[in-house]
Structures are given as structure tokens and as C-alpha cells.
Amino acid sequence: MAKGLEERVMGLIRGDRLVRRGDKVMVAVSGGKDSAVAAWILAKHAEELGIEVALLHLDQQIHEYSSDARKTVEKLAKQLSVPLYVHEWRKEWGTGLGEIAEKLHKAPCHVCGVLKRYYQNIIPKKLGYNVVATGHNLDDSVGFIINNLINGQIEYIAKLAPMLPETELTVRKIKPLFWIQEWEIRKFADEHSIPYTNTRCPFQQFAPTYHIRRSFDVVEEKRPGTRKAFVKNVMKLARAVKKVNETKKPKACKYCGAPTNGDVCAVCKMKIKLGLEPGKIVLPEVMKWN
Ligand code: AMP
Ligand code: ZN
């Protein structure tokens, strides 16, 4: 019989050494099924893996979508009995994502992506966690590859992996669901009554990868295994083209210490543009349950 989802995820965690004993892992949870399942599996196996697990939720303040997401992650954290940190963007930016993007004259999905990557590194780092786990799945990787091919950002594709090791400036990034398809995750979440919300981000239809991802549903249906083979072979290709792996070593942003190719990171630049104080991070307070 084919291996179940949990077994395959644990196989990746152990086989690729995604975590080590003593690691402090923050799972970035959106309220959606993917990160909920990643959190559920990591929390369930925390003791045998010798790791500590906490959840981090970024509250973008996108009206109903965010309040729904927030309630769901609180439910999840309580069910798993793990601490939850909620970072409210309004506290640092004075407003929610929609308005931040508007003021910057940028697409909301672009700003959201930049900020999510930023906080998913800087918050764990500042709170003493050395690993961040996300719910990225196989469908995400397909969308990511094709989108970057279209945009000519080959060097990003070279970085696609279930784990990016920690560096001086970044925590280790792990994707326990890297080889799992979205439909399998939904099924698993439903079978195990893992709390998640189906409320979609109102900006989702503008996300560049959305339609690319869905178009693969047809291909996968006709030729099961296509997604996995596609991602595997693109990773092989990226390794073969050695040059693309020679990425520049990033420097530390002079305001906040996050990695950047210049002197000031993209997020601090946004803050300067909006008249906010660069480098000032409002750290979330912990919620604990017993
Ligand atoms: P996305 O960027 O929406 O495709 O989400 C990819 C992963 O980022 C999710 O599986 C989560 O692990 C994480 N993530 C997305 N949104 C949030 C959020 N609001 N707060 C914390 N983590 C998030
Ligand atoms: Zn910065």
C-alpha cells in the first residue's frame, strides 16, 4: 500500500534532516489547511524529534479574511497546546495590507509576499527560534517554478528546496509538505479534524501564480505524478546549471539586520517611503494555553 501523508512527511523530516534535536521551530500559520497540517504533524512528533514548536501568525488586517484566519489559528494552537504569536501589521504600519500597498503604489500580493518573507525570518530570529516551517506544498512549487520561468528569475528556482539552511542572517527555512499535493493535504486535514479556514484572501485572484497552479490540475488528472516529476526534474536541472547557484552573499540591512543585496532592505525602504521608522519591529506577545 502507498505510504500515507504523515509517514511521507516524517520521512522527509528525518531523511533530509529538516530538524535536529534542540531546534526551536516556529510554524508560520496562515489559517489555511497547509500550514495547519504542517503544524499538526510537527507538534505531534515534537517530543520524539526533540524539538520545541510554536506558531506564528501574521495578521495582515484584511478585514473578514484576517479575523477569520486569526480565530482559526487560535483554535489550532489551543488544540495543539502550543504557544501562538500573532504579529499585527497595524501595530507596526499603522494600517492593514490594502492601504500599505495603495500608499506604496504596489500590488497587494507583492507587498504581502515581501512582508511575509521578512517577518517569517526576523520574528523567529528575534524571539530565539532557529527554524521557521511553512505549509508550502507541491502545487506551490509548480506555480513558483513556472512564474519564475515566465519572469526570467532563474536564480530563485535554484533555491527551491524542502530546506534552506540557516545563515548568519536567516533562520533555517523548512517545508515539510514539499512533496505533498494540495488535495491530499485537504483530505488529511478533514480526516483528522484539523481546524482550518476556507475563506480565501480577497486579493488571491490577483496573485500571479493562482491560475498557473490551477491549470496543472488538468495535467495531473490525465497523468498522475506530473507535479512531482516536474519539480524533481527542475531541481535537477538547477543543480546541473551550476552557475545559477552562485548567488551573491547578502549583507545585513543597516536598520533591521535582515538580509539584503543593498544597504537597506526592501521592507525598511517601504517604511521610509511611508514616513515610518525603519528597523522598528513590534514583537508580538505570546498566547499560552493550559
Ligand atoms: P502563501 O504565501 O500564501 O502561499 O503561503 C505559504 C506559506 O506561508 C503558508 O503555508 C504558511 O506557512 C505561510 N503563511 C502564509 N500566510 C501567512 C500568515 N498570514 N501568517 C503566517 N504564515 C503565513
Ligand atoms: Zn531593514
PDB file of C-alpha atoms and ligand atoms in Angstrom:
ATOM      1  CA  MET A   1       0.000   0.000   0.000  1.00  0.00           C
ATOM      2  CA  ALA A   2       1.167   3.516  -0.735  1.00  0.00           C
ATOM      3  CA  LYS A   3       2.558   5.392   2.262  1.00  0.00           C
ATOM      4  CA  GLY A   4       0.245   7.830   3.983  1.00  0.00           C
ATOM      5  CA  LEU A   5       0.802  11.554   4.103  1.00  0.00           C
ATOM      6  CA  GLU A   6       2.077  11.676   7.686  1.00  0.00           C
ATOM      7  CA  GLU A   7       4.572   8.898   7.028  1.00  0.00           C
ATOM      8  CA  ARG A   8       5.902  10.612   3.903  1.00  0.00           C
ATOM      9  CA  VAL A   9       6.220  13.938   5.716  1.00  0.00           C
ATOM     10  CA  MET A  10       8.066  12.326   8.616  1.00  0.00           C
ATOM     11  CA  GLY A  11      10.254  10.513   6.085  1.00  0.00           C
ATOM     12  CA  LEU A  12      11.292  13.851   4.596  1.00  0.00           C
ATOM     13  CA  ILE A  13      11.807  15.474   8.016  1.00  0.00           C
ATOM     14  CA  ARG A  14      14.088  12.637   9.123  1.00  0.00           C
ATOM     15  CA  GLY A  15      15.679  11.766   5.781  1.00  0.00           C
ATOM     16  CA  ASP A  16      16.632  15.320   4.798  1.00  0.00           C
ATOM     17  CA  ARG A  17      17.276  16.324   8.423  1.00  0.00           C
ATOM     18  CA  LEU A  18      14.853  19.207   8.294  1.00  0.00           C
ATOM     19  CA  VAL A  19      15.100  19.483  12.084  1.00  0.00           C
ATOM     20  CA  ARG A  20      17.632  18.442  14.709  1.00  0.00           C
ATOM     21  CA  ARG A  21      17.354  17.797  18.431  1.00  0.00           C
ATOM     22  CA  GLY A  22      17.207  21.052  20.358  1.00  0.00           C
ATOM     23  CA  ASP A  23      15.763  23.060  17.491  1.00  0.00           C
ATOM     24  CA  LYS A  24      13.179  25.706  18.264  1.00  0.00           C
ATOM     25  CA  VAL A  25      10.704  25.646  15.403  1.00  0.00           C
ATOM     26  CA  MET A  26       8.175  28.336  14.586  1.00  0.00           C
ATOM     27  CA  VAL A  27       5.460  27.221  12.215  1.00  0.00           C
ATOM     28  CA  ALA A  28       4.118  30.105  10.149  1.00  0.00           C
ATOM     29  CA  VAL A  29       0.375  29.513  10.104  1.00  0.00           C
ATOM     30  CA  SER A  30      -1.996  31.358   7.796  1.00  0.00           C
ATOM     31  CA  GLY A  31      -5.237  29.759   8.941  1.00  0.00           C
ATOM     32  CA  GLY A  32      -5.292  27.622   5.784  1.00  0.00           C
ATOM     33  CA  LYS A  33      -5.064  23.842   5.628  1.00  0.00           C
ATOM     34  CA  ASP A  34      -1.427  23.533   4.506  1.00  0.00           C
ATOM     35  CA  SER A  35       0.273  25.274   7.392  1.00  0.00           C
ATOM     36  CA  ALA A  36      -2.280  23.776   9.810  1.00  0.00           C
ATOM     37  CA  VAL A  37      -1.311  20.262   8.720  1.00  0.00           C
ATOM     38  CA  ALA A  38       2.409  21.104   8.918  1.00  0.00           C
ATOM     39  CA  ALA A  39       1.890  22.441  12.455  1.00  0.00           C
ATOM     40  CA  TRP A  40      -0.209  19.440  13.447  1.00  0.00           C
ATOM     41  CA  ILE A  41       2.438  16.920  12.319  1.00  0.00           C
ATOM     42  CA  LEU A  42       5.368  18.835  13.842  1.00  0.00           C
ATOM     43  CA  ALA A  43       3.550  19.305  17.159  1.00  0.00           C
ATOM     44  CA  LYS A  44       2.511  15.663  17.274  1.00  0.00           C
ATOM     45  CA  HIS A  45       6.078  14.451  16.760  1.00  0.00           C
ATOM     46  CA  ALA A  46       7.836  17.262  18.656  1.00  0.00           C
ATOM     47  CA  GLU A  47       8.885  15.102  21.563  1.00  0.00           C
ATOM     48  CA  GLU A  48      10.391  12.253  19.561  1.00  0.00           C
ATOM     49  CA  LEU A  49      12.140  14.784  17.276  1.00  0.00           C
ATOM     50  CA  GLY A  50      13.449  16.642  20.329  1.00  0.00           C
ATOM     51  CA  ILE A  51      12.148  19.990  19.128  1.00  0.00           C
ATOM     52  CA  GLU A  52      10.103  22.836  20.555  1.00  0.00           C
ATOM     53  CA  VAL A  53       7.170  24.071  18.484  1.00  0.00           C
ATOM     54  CA  ALA A  54       5.356  27.417  18.465  1.00  0.00           C
ATOM     55  CA  LEU A  55       3.078  29.069  15.927  1.00  0.00           C
ATOM     56  CA  LEU A  56       3.472  32.439  14.267  1.00  0.00           C
ATOM     57  CA  HIS A  57       0.548  34.168  12.617  1.00  0.00           C
ATOM     58  CA  LEU A  58       0.870  37.365  10.636  1.00  0.00           C
ATOM     59  CA  ASP A  59      -2.321  39.350  10.906  1.00  0.00           C
ATOM     60  CA  GLN A  60      -2.393  41.410   7.710  1.00  0.00           C
ATOM     61  CA  GLN A  61      -5.640  43.100   8.703  1.00  0.00           C
ATOM     62  CA  ILE A  62      -7.517  42.329   5.513  1.00  0.00           C
ATOM     63  CA  HIS A  63     -10.991  42.685   7.048  1.00  0.00           C
ATOM     64  CA  GLU A  64     -13.052  39.495   7.406  1.00  0.00           C
ATOM     65  CA  TYR A  65     -10.429  37.298   5.846  1.00  0.00           C
ATOM     66  CA  SER A  66      -7.923  38.119   8.590  1.00  0.00           C
ATOM     67  CA  SER A  67     -10.310  37.896  11.526  1.00  0.00           C
ATOM     68  CA  ASP A  68     -11.418  34.505  10.269  1.00  0.00           C
ATOM     69  CA  ALA A  69      -7.818  33.365   9.879  1.00  0.00           C
ATOM     70  CA  ARG A  70      -6.925  34.640  13.315  1.00  0.00           C
ATOM     71  CA  LYS A  71      -9.770  32.792  15.045  1.00  0.00           C
ATOM     72  CA  THR A  72      -8.781  29.608  13.248  1.00  0.00           C
ATOM     73  CA  VAL A  73      -5.112  29.733  14.251  1.00  0.00           C
ATOM     74  CA  GLU A  74      -6.108  30.383  17.867  1.00  0.00           C
ATOM     75  CA  LYS A  75      -8.264  27.278  17.750  1.00  0.00           C
ATOM     76  CA  LEU A  76      -5.411  25.312  16.199  1.00  0.00           C
ATOM     77  CA  ALA A  77      -2.879  26.487  18.803  1.00  0.00           C
ATOM     78  CA  LYS A  78      -5.222  25.575  21.642  1.00  0.00           C
ATOM     79  CA  GLN A  79      -5.881  22.161  20.160  1.00  0.00           C
ATOM     80  CA  LEU A  80      -2.154  21.510  19.792  1.00  0.00           C
ATOM     81  CA  SER A  81      -1.322  23.136  23.158  1.00  0.00           C
ATOM     82  CA  VAL A  82       1.461  25.194  21.655  1.00  0.00           C
ATOM     83  CA  PRO A  83       2.225  28.903  22.106  1.00  0.00           C
ATOM     84  CA  LEU A  84       0.936  31.253  19.433  1.00  0.00           C
ATOM     85  CA  TYR A  85       2.491  34.556  18.442  1.00  0.00           C
ATOM     86  CA  VAL A  86       0.364  36.968  16.436  1.00  0.00           C
ATOM     87  CA  HIS A  87       2.066  39.842  14.687  1.00  0.00           C
ATOM     88  CA  GLU A  88      -0.453  42.563  13.876  1.00  0.00           C
ATOM     89  CA  TRP A  89       0.644  44.629  10.928  1.00  0.00           C
ATOM     90  CA  ARG A  90      -1.438  47.565  12.058  1.00  0.00           C
ATOM     91  CA  LYS A  91       0.719  47.916  15.178  1.00  0.00           C
ATOM     92  CA  GLU A  92       3.829  48.421  13.101  1.00  0.00           C
ATOM     93  CA  TRP A  93       2.468  50.070   9.972  1.00  0.00           C
ATOM     94  CA  GLY A  94      -0.480  51.997  11.364  1.00  0.00           C
ATOM     95  CA  THR A  95      -2.805  50.243   8.892  1.00  0.00           C
ATOM     96  CA  GLY A  96      -3.539  46.954   7.098  1.00  0.00           C
ATOM     97  CA  LEU A  97      -2.114  45.442   3.929  1.00  0.00           C
ATOM     98  CA  GLY A  98      -4.556  47.004   1.450  1.00  0.00           C
ATOM     99  CA  GLU A  99      -3.722  50.527   2.475  1.00  0.00           C
ATOM    100  CA  ILE A 100       0.026  49.882   2.798  1.00  0.00           C
ATOM    101  CA  ALA A 101       0.062  48.616  -0.819  1.00  0.00           C
ATOM    102  CA  GLU A 102      -2.050  51.512  -2.026  1.00  0.00           C
ATOM    103  CA  LYS A 103       0.250  54.090  -0.446  1.00  0.00           C
ATOM    104  CA  LEU A 104       3.298  52.390  -1.942  1.00  0.00           C
ATOM    105  CA  HIS A 105       1.604  52.113  -5.383  1.00  0.00           C
ATOM    106  CA  LYS A 106       2.401  48.398  -5.411  1.00  0.00           C
ATOM    107  CA  ALA A 107       0.278  45.303  -5.943  1.00  0.00           C
ATOM    108  CA  PRO A 108      -1.016  43.957  -2.604  1.00  0.00           C
ATOM    109  CA  CYS A 109       0.260  40.422  -3.345  1.00  0.00           C
ATOM    110  CA  HIS A 110       3.721  41.778  -3.998  1.00  0.00           C
ATOM    111  CA  VAL A 111       3.807  43.735  -0.731  1.00  0.00           C
ATOM    112  CA  CYS A 112       2.262  40.830   1.176  1.00  0.00           C
ATOM    113  CA  GLY A 113       4.878  38.404  -0.198  1.00  0.00           C
ATOM    114  CA  VAL A 114       7.760  40.699   0.732  1.00  0.00           C
ATOM    115  CA  LEU A 115       6.406  41.297   4.236  1.00  0.00           C
ATOM    116  CA  LYS A 116       5.595  37.639   4.886  1.00  0.00           C
ATOM    117  CA  ARG A 117       9.094  36.508   3.937  1.00  0.00           C
ATOM    118  CA  TYR A 118      10.525  39.307   6.062  1.00  0.00           C
ATOM    119  CA  TYR A 119       8.576  38.602   9.255  1.00  0.00           C
ATOM    120  CA  GLN A 120       8.870  34.845   8.885  1.00  0.00           C
ATOM    121  CA  ASN A 121      12.600  35.348   9.302  1.00  0.00           C
ATOM    122  CA  ILE A 122      13.007  38.317  11.584  1.00  0.00           C
ATOM    123  CA  ILE A 123      10.387  37.412  14.202  1.00  0.00           C
ATOM    124  CA  PRO A 124      11.642  33.840  14.873  1.00  0.00           C
ATOM    125  CA  LYS A 125      15.190  35.177  14.932  1.00  0.00           C
ATOM    126  CA  LYS A 126      14.399  37.902  17.446  1.00  0.00           C
ATOM    127  CA  LEU A 127      12.358  35.532  19.608  1.00  0.00           C
ATOM    128  CA  GLY A 128      15.119  32.918  19.754  1.00  0.00           C
ATOM    129  CA  TYR A 129      13.702  30.350  17.319  1.00  0.00           C
ATOM    130  CA  ASN A 130      16.203  28.944  14.822  1.00  0.00           C
ATOM    131  CA  VAL A 131      13.806  27.320  12.341  1.00  0.00           C
ATOM    132  CA  VAL A 132      10.708  28.502  10.501  1.00  0.00           C
ATOM    133  CA  ALA A 133       8.371  25.935   8.943  1.00  0.00           C
ATOM    134  CA  THR A 134       5.814  26.809   6.290  1.00  0.00           C
ATOM    135  CA  GLY A 135       2.993  24.903   4.640  1.00  0.00           C
ATOM    136  CA  HIS A 136       4.362  25.147   1.084  1.00  0.00           C
ATOM    137  CA  ASN A 137       3.267  22.144  -0.953  1.00  0.00           C
ATOM    138  CA  LEU A 138       3.934  20.558  -4.337  1.00  0.00           C
ATOM    139  CA  ASP A 139       1.308  22.692  -6.095  1.00  0.00           C
ATOM    140  CA  ASP A 140       3.010  25.813  -4.712  1.00  0.00           C
ATOM    141  CA  SER A 141       6.357  24.705  -6.128  1.00  0.00           C
ATOM    142  CA  VAL A 142       4.884  24.173  -9.590  1.00  0.00           C
ATOM    143  CA  GLY A 143       3.388  27.675  -9.524  1.00  0.00           C
ATOM    144  CA  PHE A 144       6.638  29.118  -8.198  1.00  0.00           C
ATOM    145  CA  ILE A 145       8.761  27.493 -10.913  1.00  0.00           C
ATOM    146  CA  ILE A 146       6.543  28.470 -13.824  1.00  0.00           C
ATOM    147  CA  ASN A 147       6.047  32.006 -12.563  1.00  0.00           C
ATOM    148  CA  ASN A 148       9.788  32.497 -12.188  1.00  0.00           C
ATOM    149  CA  LEU A 149      10.447  30.986 -15.600  1.00  0.00           C
ATOM    150  CA  ILE A 150       7.990  33.446 -17.102  1.00  0.00           C
ATOM    151  CA  ASN A 151       9.645  36.331 -15.284  1.00  0.00           C
ATOM    152  CA  GLY A 152      13.167  35.128 -16.045  1.00  0.00           C
ATOM    153  CA  GLN A 153      14.126  34.772 -12.388  1.00  0.00           C
ATOM    154  CA  ILE A 154      16.097  31.570 -12.794  1.00  0.00           C
ATOM    155  CA  GLU A 155      18.189  32.158  -9.683  1.00  0.00           C
ATOM    156  CA  TYR A 156      15.103  31.881  -7.474  1.00  0.00           C
ATOM    157  CA  ILE A 157      14.301  28.474  -8.935  1.00  0.00           C
ATOM    158  CA  ALA A 158      17.774  27.287  -7.978  1.00  0.00           C
ATOM    159  CA  LYS A 159      16.888  27.937  -4.349  1.00  0.00           C
ATOM    160  CA  LEU A 160      13.771  25.791  -4.352  1.00  0.00           C
ATOM    161  CA  ALA A 161      14.206  23.016  -1.779  1.00  0.00           C
ATOM    162  CA  PRO A 162      12.493  21.404   1.231  1.00  0.00           C
ATOM    163  CA  MET A 163      15.128  23.082   3.396  1.00  0.00           C
ATOM    164  CA  LEU A 164      17.253  26.216   3.213  1.00  0.00           C
ATOM    165  CA  PRO A 165      19.997  26.020   5.850  1.00  0.00           C
ATOM    166  CA  GLU A 166      20.370  28.777   8.421  1.00  0.00           C
ATOM    167  CA  THR A 167      22.838  31.548   7.696  1.00  0.00           C
ATOM    168  CA  GLU A 168      24.210  34.367   9.773  1.00  0.00           C
ATOM    169  CA  LEU A 169      21.230  36.496   8.784  1.00  0.00           C
ATOM    170  CA  THR A 170      18.467  33.958   8.374  1.00  0.00           C
ATOM    171  CA  VAL A 171      16.815  31.162  10.301  1.00  0.00           C
ATOM    172  CA  ARG A 172      16.571  27.719   8.670  1.00  0.00           C
ATOM    173  CA  LYS A 173      13.524  27.503   6.404  1.00  0.00           C
ATOM    174  CA  ILE A 174      11.785  24.168   6.129  1.00  0.00           C
ATOM    175  CA  LYS A 175       8.845  22.962   4.066  1.00  0.00           C
ATOM    176  CA  PRO A 176       7.673  19.631   5.500  1.00  0.00           C
ATOM    177  CA  LEU A 177       4.873  19.309   2.887  1.00  0.00           C
ATOM    178  CA  PHE A 178       7.213  19.931  -0.048  1.00  0.00           C
ATOM    179  CA  TRP A 179       6.305  16.685  -1.863  1.00  0.00           C
ATOM    180  CA  ILE A 180       2.610  16.610  -0.963  1.00  0.00           C
ATOM    181  CA  GLN A 181      -0.197  17.731  -3.254  1.00  0.00           C
ATOM    182  CA  GLU A 182      -2.845  20.154  -2.133  1.00  0.00           C
ATOM    183  CA  TRP A 183      -5.771  17.748  -2.474  1.00  0.00           C
ATOM    184  CA  GLU A 184      -4.012  15.213  -0.231  1.00  0.00           C
ATOM    185  CA  ILE A 185      -3.482  17.866   2.438  1.00  0.00           C
ATOM    186  CA  ARG A 186      -7.136  18.869   2.382  1.00  0.00           C
ATOM    187  CA  LYS A 187      -8.173  15.240   2.751  1.00  0.00           C
ATOM    188  CA  PHE A 188      -5.767  14.727   5.652  1.00  0.00           C
ATOM    189  CA  ALA A 189      -6.935  17.887   7.429  1.00  0.00           C
ATOM    190  CA  ASP A 190     -10.571  16.800   7.109  1.00  0.00           C
ATOM    191  CA  GLU A 191      -9.899  13.245   8.249  1.00  0.00           C
ATOM    192  CA  HIS A 192      -8.071  14.472  11.361  1.00  0.00           C
ATOM    193  CA  SER A 193     -10.423  17.369  12.169  1.00  0.00           C
ATOM    194  CA  ILE A 194      -7.588  19.861  11.968  1.00  0.00           C
ATOM    195  CA  PRO A 195      -9.002  23.398  12.181  1.00  0.00           C
ATOM    196  CA  TYR A 196      -8.566  25.446   9.022  1.00  0.00           C
ATOM    197  CA  THR A 197     -10.470  28.097   7.159  1.00  0.00           C
ATOM    198  CA  ASN A 198     -11.513  28.032   3.524  1.00  0.00           C
ATOM    199  CA  THR A 199     -12.002  31.771   3.442  1.00  0.00           C
ATOM    200  CA  ARG A 200      -9.854  32.998   0.636  1.00  0.00           C
ATOM    201  CA  CYS A 201      -7.798  36.126   0.662  1.00  0.00           C
ATOM    202  CA  PRO A 202      -9.786  38.719  -1.341  1.00  0.00           C
ATOM    203  CA  PHE A 203      -6.614  39.554  -3.241  1.00  0.00           C
ATOM    204  CA  GLN A 204      -5.995  35.946  -4.277  1.00  0.00           C
ATOM    205  CA  GLN A 205      -7.425  36.362  -7.765  1.00  0.00           C
ATOM    206  CA  PHE A 206      -4.646  38.890  -8.409  1.00  0.00           C
ATOM    207  CA  ALA A 207      -1.876  36.530  -7.274  1.00  0.00           C
ATOM    208  CA  PRO A 208       0.293  35.724 -10.294  1.00  0.00           C
ATOM    209  CA  THR A 209       0.583  32.017  -9.555  1.00  0.00           C
ATOM    210  CA  TYR A 210      -3.084  31.261  -8.926  1.00  0.00           C
ATOM    211  CA  HIS A 211      -4.128  30.372 -12.482  1.00  0.00           C
ATOM    212  CA  ILE A 212      -0.833  28.663 -13.260  1.00  0.00           C
ATOM    213  CA  ARG A 213      -1.342  26.356 -10.295  1.00  0.00           C
ATOM    214  CA  ARG A 214      -4.904  25.515 -11.194  1.00  0.00           C
ATOM    215  CA  SER A 215      -4.044  24.821 -14.829  1.00  0.00           C
ATOM    216  CA  PHE A 216      -1.911  21.917 -13.631  1.00  0.00           C
ATOM    217  CA  ASP A 217      -4.976  20.193 -12.192  1.00  0.00           C
ATOM    218  CA  VAL A 218      -5.883  19.011 -15.687  1.00  0.00           C
ATOM    219  CA  VAL A 219      -2.393  17.727 -16.432  1.00  0.00           C
ATOM    220  CA  GLU A 220      -2.162  15.917 -13.104  1.00  0.00           C
ATOM    221  CA  GLU A 221      -5.529  14.304 -13.625  1.00  0.00           C
ATOM    222  CA  LYS A 222      -4.525  12.932 -17.022  1.00  0.00           C
ATOM    223  CA  ARG A 223      -1.010  11.985 -15.949  1.00  0.00           C
ATOM    224  CA  PRO A 224      -0.766  11.410 -12.196  1.00  0.00           C
ATOM    225  CA  GLY A 225       2.711  12.118 -10.866  1.00  0.00           C
ATOM    226  CA  THR A 226       3.311  15.035 -13.218  1.00  0.00           C
ATOM    227  CA  ARG A 227       3.723  17.624 -10.473  1.00  0.00           C
ATOM    228  CA  LYS A 228       6.267  15.555  -8.594  1.00  0.00           C
ATOM    229  CA  ALA A 229       8.280  14.694 -11.698  1.00  0.00           C
ATOM    230  CA  PHE A 230       8.198  18.304 -12.840  1.00  0.00           C
ATOM    231  CA  VAL A 231       9.519  19.738  -9.574  1.00  0.00           C
ATOM    232  CA  LYS A 232      12.097  16.970  -9.160  1.00  0.00           C
ATOM    233  CA  ASN A 233      13.495  17.434 -12.642  1.00  0.00           C
ATOM    234  CA  VAL A 234      13.582  21.214 -12.464  1.00  0.00           C
ATOM    235  CA  MET A 235      15.578  20.901  -9.233  1.00  0.00           C
ATOM    236  CA  LYS A 236      17.930  18.522 -11.034  1.00  0.00           C
ATOM    237  CA  LEU A 237      18.296  20.992 -13.859  1.00  0.00           C
ATOM    238  CA  ALA A 238      19.007  23.834 -11.444  1.00  0.00           C
ATOM    239  CA  ARG A 239      21.760  21.802  -9.807  1.00  0.00           C
ATOM    240  CA  ALA A 240      23.243  20.936 -13.163  1.00  0.00           C
ATOM    241  CA  VAL A 241      23.432  24.574 -14.183  1.00  0.00           C
ATOM    242  CA  LYS A 242      25.989  25.363 -11.555  1.00  0.00           C
ATOM    243  CA  LYS A 243      26.291  28.992 -12.374  1.00  0.00           C
ATOM    244  CA  VAL A 244      22.786  29.801 -11.209  1.00  0.00           C
ATOM    245  CA  ASN A 245      23.703  28.541  -7.779  1.00  0.00           C
ATOM    246  CA  GLU A 246      26.381  31.150  -7.385  1.00  0.00           C
ATOM    247  CA  THR A 247      24.166  33.694  -5.721  1.00  0.00           C
ATOM    248  CA  LYS A 248      25.524  36.854  -4.203  1.00  0.00           C
ATOM    249  CA  LYS A 249      26.141  36.817  -0.485  1.00  0.00           C
ATOM    250  CA  PRO A 250      23.593  39.160   1.079  1.00  0.00           C
ATOM    251  CA  LYS A 251      24.530  41.906   3.528  1.00  0.00           C
ATOM    252  CA  ALA A 252      22.671  42.912   6.680  1.00  0.00           C
ATOM    253  CA  CYS A 253      20.215  45.810   6.382  1.00  0.00           C
ATOM    254  CA  LYS A 254      21.659  48.761   8.282  1.00  0.00           C
ATOM    255  CA  TYR A 255      18.363  49.380  10.067  1.00  0.00           C
ATOM    256  CA  CYS A 256      16.976  45.954  10.927  1.00  0.00           C
ATOM    257  CA  GLY A 257      19.695  43.402  10.141  1.00  0.00           C
ATOM    258  CA  ALA A 258      17.603  41.402   7.660  1.00  0.00           C
ATOM    259  CA  PRO A 259      19.409  40.093   4.569  1.00  0.00           C
ATOM    260  CA  THR A 260      19.515  42.432   1.569  1.00  0.00           C
ATOM    261  CA  ASN A 261      21.608  42.984  -1.530  1.00  0.00           C
ATOM    262  CA  GLY A 262      21.977  46.708  -0.852  1.00  0.00           C
ATOM    263  CA  ASP A 263      22.392  48.631   2.394  1.00  0.00           C
ATOM    264  CA  VAL A 264      18.699  48.929   3.213  1.00  0.00           C
ATOM    265  CA  CYS A 265      16.215  46.057   2.868  1.00  0.00           C
ATOM    266  CA  ALA A 266      13.005  46.277   0.835  1.00  0.00           C
ATOM    267  CA  VAL A 267      10.816  46.497   3.941  1.00  0.00           C
ATOM    268  CA  CYS A 268      12.771  49.308   5.584  1.00  0.00           C
ATOM    269  CA  LYS A 269      12.645  51.155   2.264  1.00  0.00           C
ATOM    270  CA  MET A 270       8.847  50.807   2.301  1.00  0.00           C
ATOM    271  CA  LYS A 271       8.739  52.179   5.837  1.00  0.00           C
ATOM    272  CA  ILE A 272      10.914  55.166   4.920  1.00  0.00           C
ATOM    273  CA  LYS A 273       8.616  55.874   1.980  1.00  0.00           C
ATOM    274  CA  LEU A 274       5.613  55.842   4.309  1.00  0.00           C
ATOM    275  CA  GLY A 275       7.320  58.059   6.893  1.00  0.00           C
ATOM    276  CA  LEU A 276       7.626  55.214   9.402  1.00  0.00           C
ATOM    277  CA  GLU A 277      10.658  54.355  11.470  1.00  0.00           C
ATOM    278  CA  PRO A 278      12.827  51.798   9.623  1.00  0.00           C
ATOM    279  CA  GLY A 279      14.091  48.839  11.628  1.00  0.00           C
ATOM    280  CA  LYS A 280      11.488  49.153  14.352  1.00  0.00           C
ATOM    281  CA  ILE A 281       9.803  45.778  14.788  1.00  0.00           C
ATOM    282  CA  VAL A 282       6.842  45.477  17.129  1.00  0.00           C
ATOM    283  CA  LEU A 283       7.305  41.989  18.500  1.00  0.00           C
ATOM    284  CA  PRO A 284       4.133  40.011  19.179  1.00  0.00           C
ATOM    285  CA  GLU A 285       3.226  38.894  22.670  1.00  0.00           C
ATOM    286  CA  VAL A 286       2.819  35.221  23.306  1.00  0.00           C
ATOM    287  CA  MET A 287      -0.510  33.500  23.959  1.00  0.00           C
ATOM    288  CA  LYS A 288      -0.217  30.353  26.026  1.00  0.00           C
ATOM    289  CA  TRP A 289      -2.827  27.755  26.858  1.00  0.00           C
ATOM    290  CA  ASN A 290      -3.193  25.201  29.580  1.00  0.00           C
TER     291      ASN A 290
HETATM  292  P1  AMP B   1       1.339  31.683   0.664  1.00  0.00           P
HETATM  293  O1  AMP B   1       2.469  32.664   0.630  1.00  0.00           O
HETATM  294  O2  AMP B   1       0.018  32.299   0.970  1.00  0.00           O
HETATM  295  O3  AMP B   1       1.326  30.728  -0.476  1.00  0.00           O
HETATM  296  O4  AMP B   1       1.632  30.798   1.951  1.00  0.00           O
HETATM  297  C1  AMP B   1       2.749  29.999   2.036  1.00  0.00           C
HETATM  298  C2  AMP B   1       3.033  29.668   3.475  1.00  0.00           C
HETATM  299  O5  AMP B   1       3.365  30.864   4.179  1.00  0.00           O
HETATM  300  C3  AMP B   1       1.857  29.091   4.230  1.00  0.00           C
HETATM  301  O6  AMP B   1       1.777  27.705   4.087  1.00  0.00           O
HETATM  302  C4  AMP B   1       2.172  29.482   5.650  1.00  0.00           C
HETATM  303  O7  AMP B   1       3.109  28.593   6.220  1.00  0.00           O
HETATM  304  C5  AMP B   1       2.831  30.825   5.477  1.00  0.00           C
HETATM  305  N1  AMP B   1       1.845  31.927   5.626  1.00  0.00           N
HETATM  306  C6  AMP B   1       1.023  32.447   4.679  1.00  0.00           C
HETATM  307  N2  AMP B   1       0.266  33.426   5.190  1.00  0.00           N
HETATM  308  C7  AMP B   1       0.606  33.547   6.491  1.00  0.00           C
HETATM  309  C8  AMP B   1       0.175  34.379   7.577  1.00  0.00           C
HETATM  310  N3  AMP B   1      -0.775  35.299   7.418  1.00  0.00           N
HETATM  311  N4  AMP B   1       0.761  34.214   8.778  1.00  0.00           N
HETATM  312  C9  AMP B   1       1.727  33.289   8.957  1.00  0.00           C
HETATM  313  N5  AMP B   1       2.166  32.475   7.987  1.00  0.00           N
HETATM  314  C10 AMP B   1       1.623  32.592   6.769  1.00  0.00           C
HETATM  315 ZN    ZN B   2      15.606  46.549   7.042  1.00  0.00          ZN
END
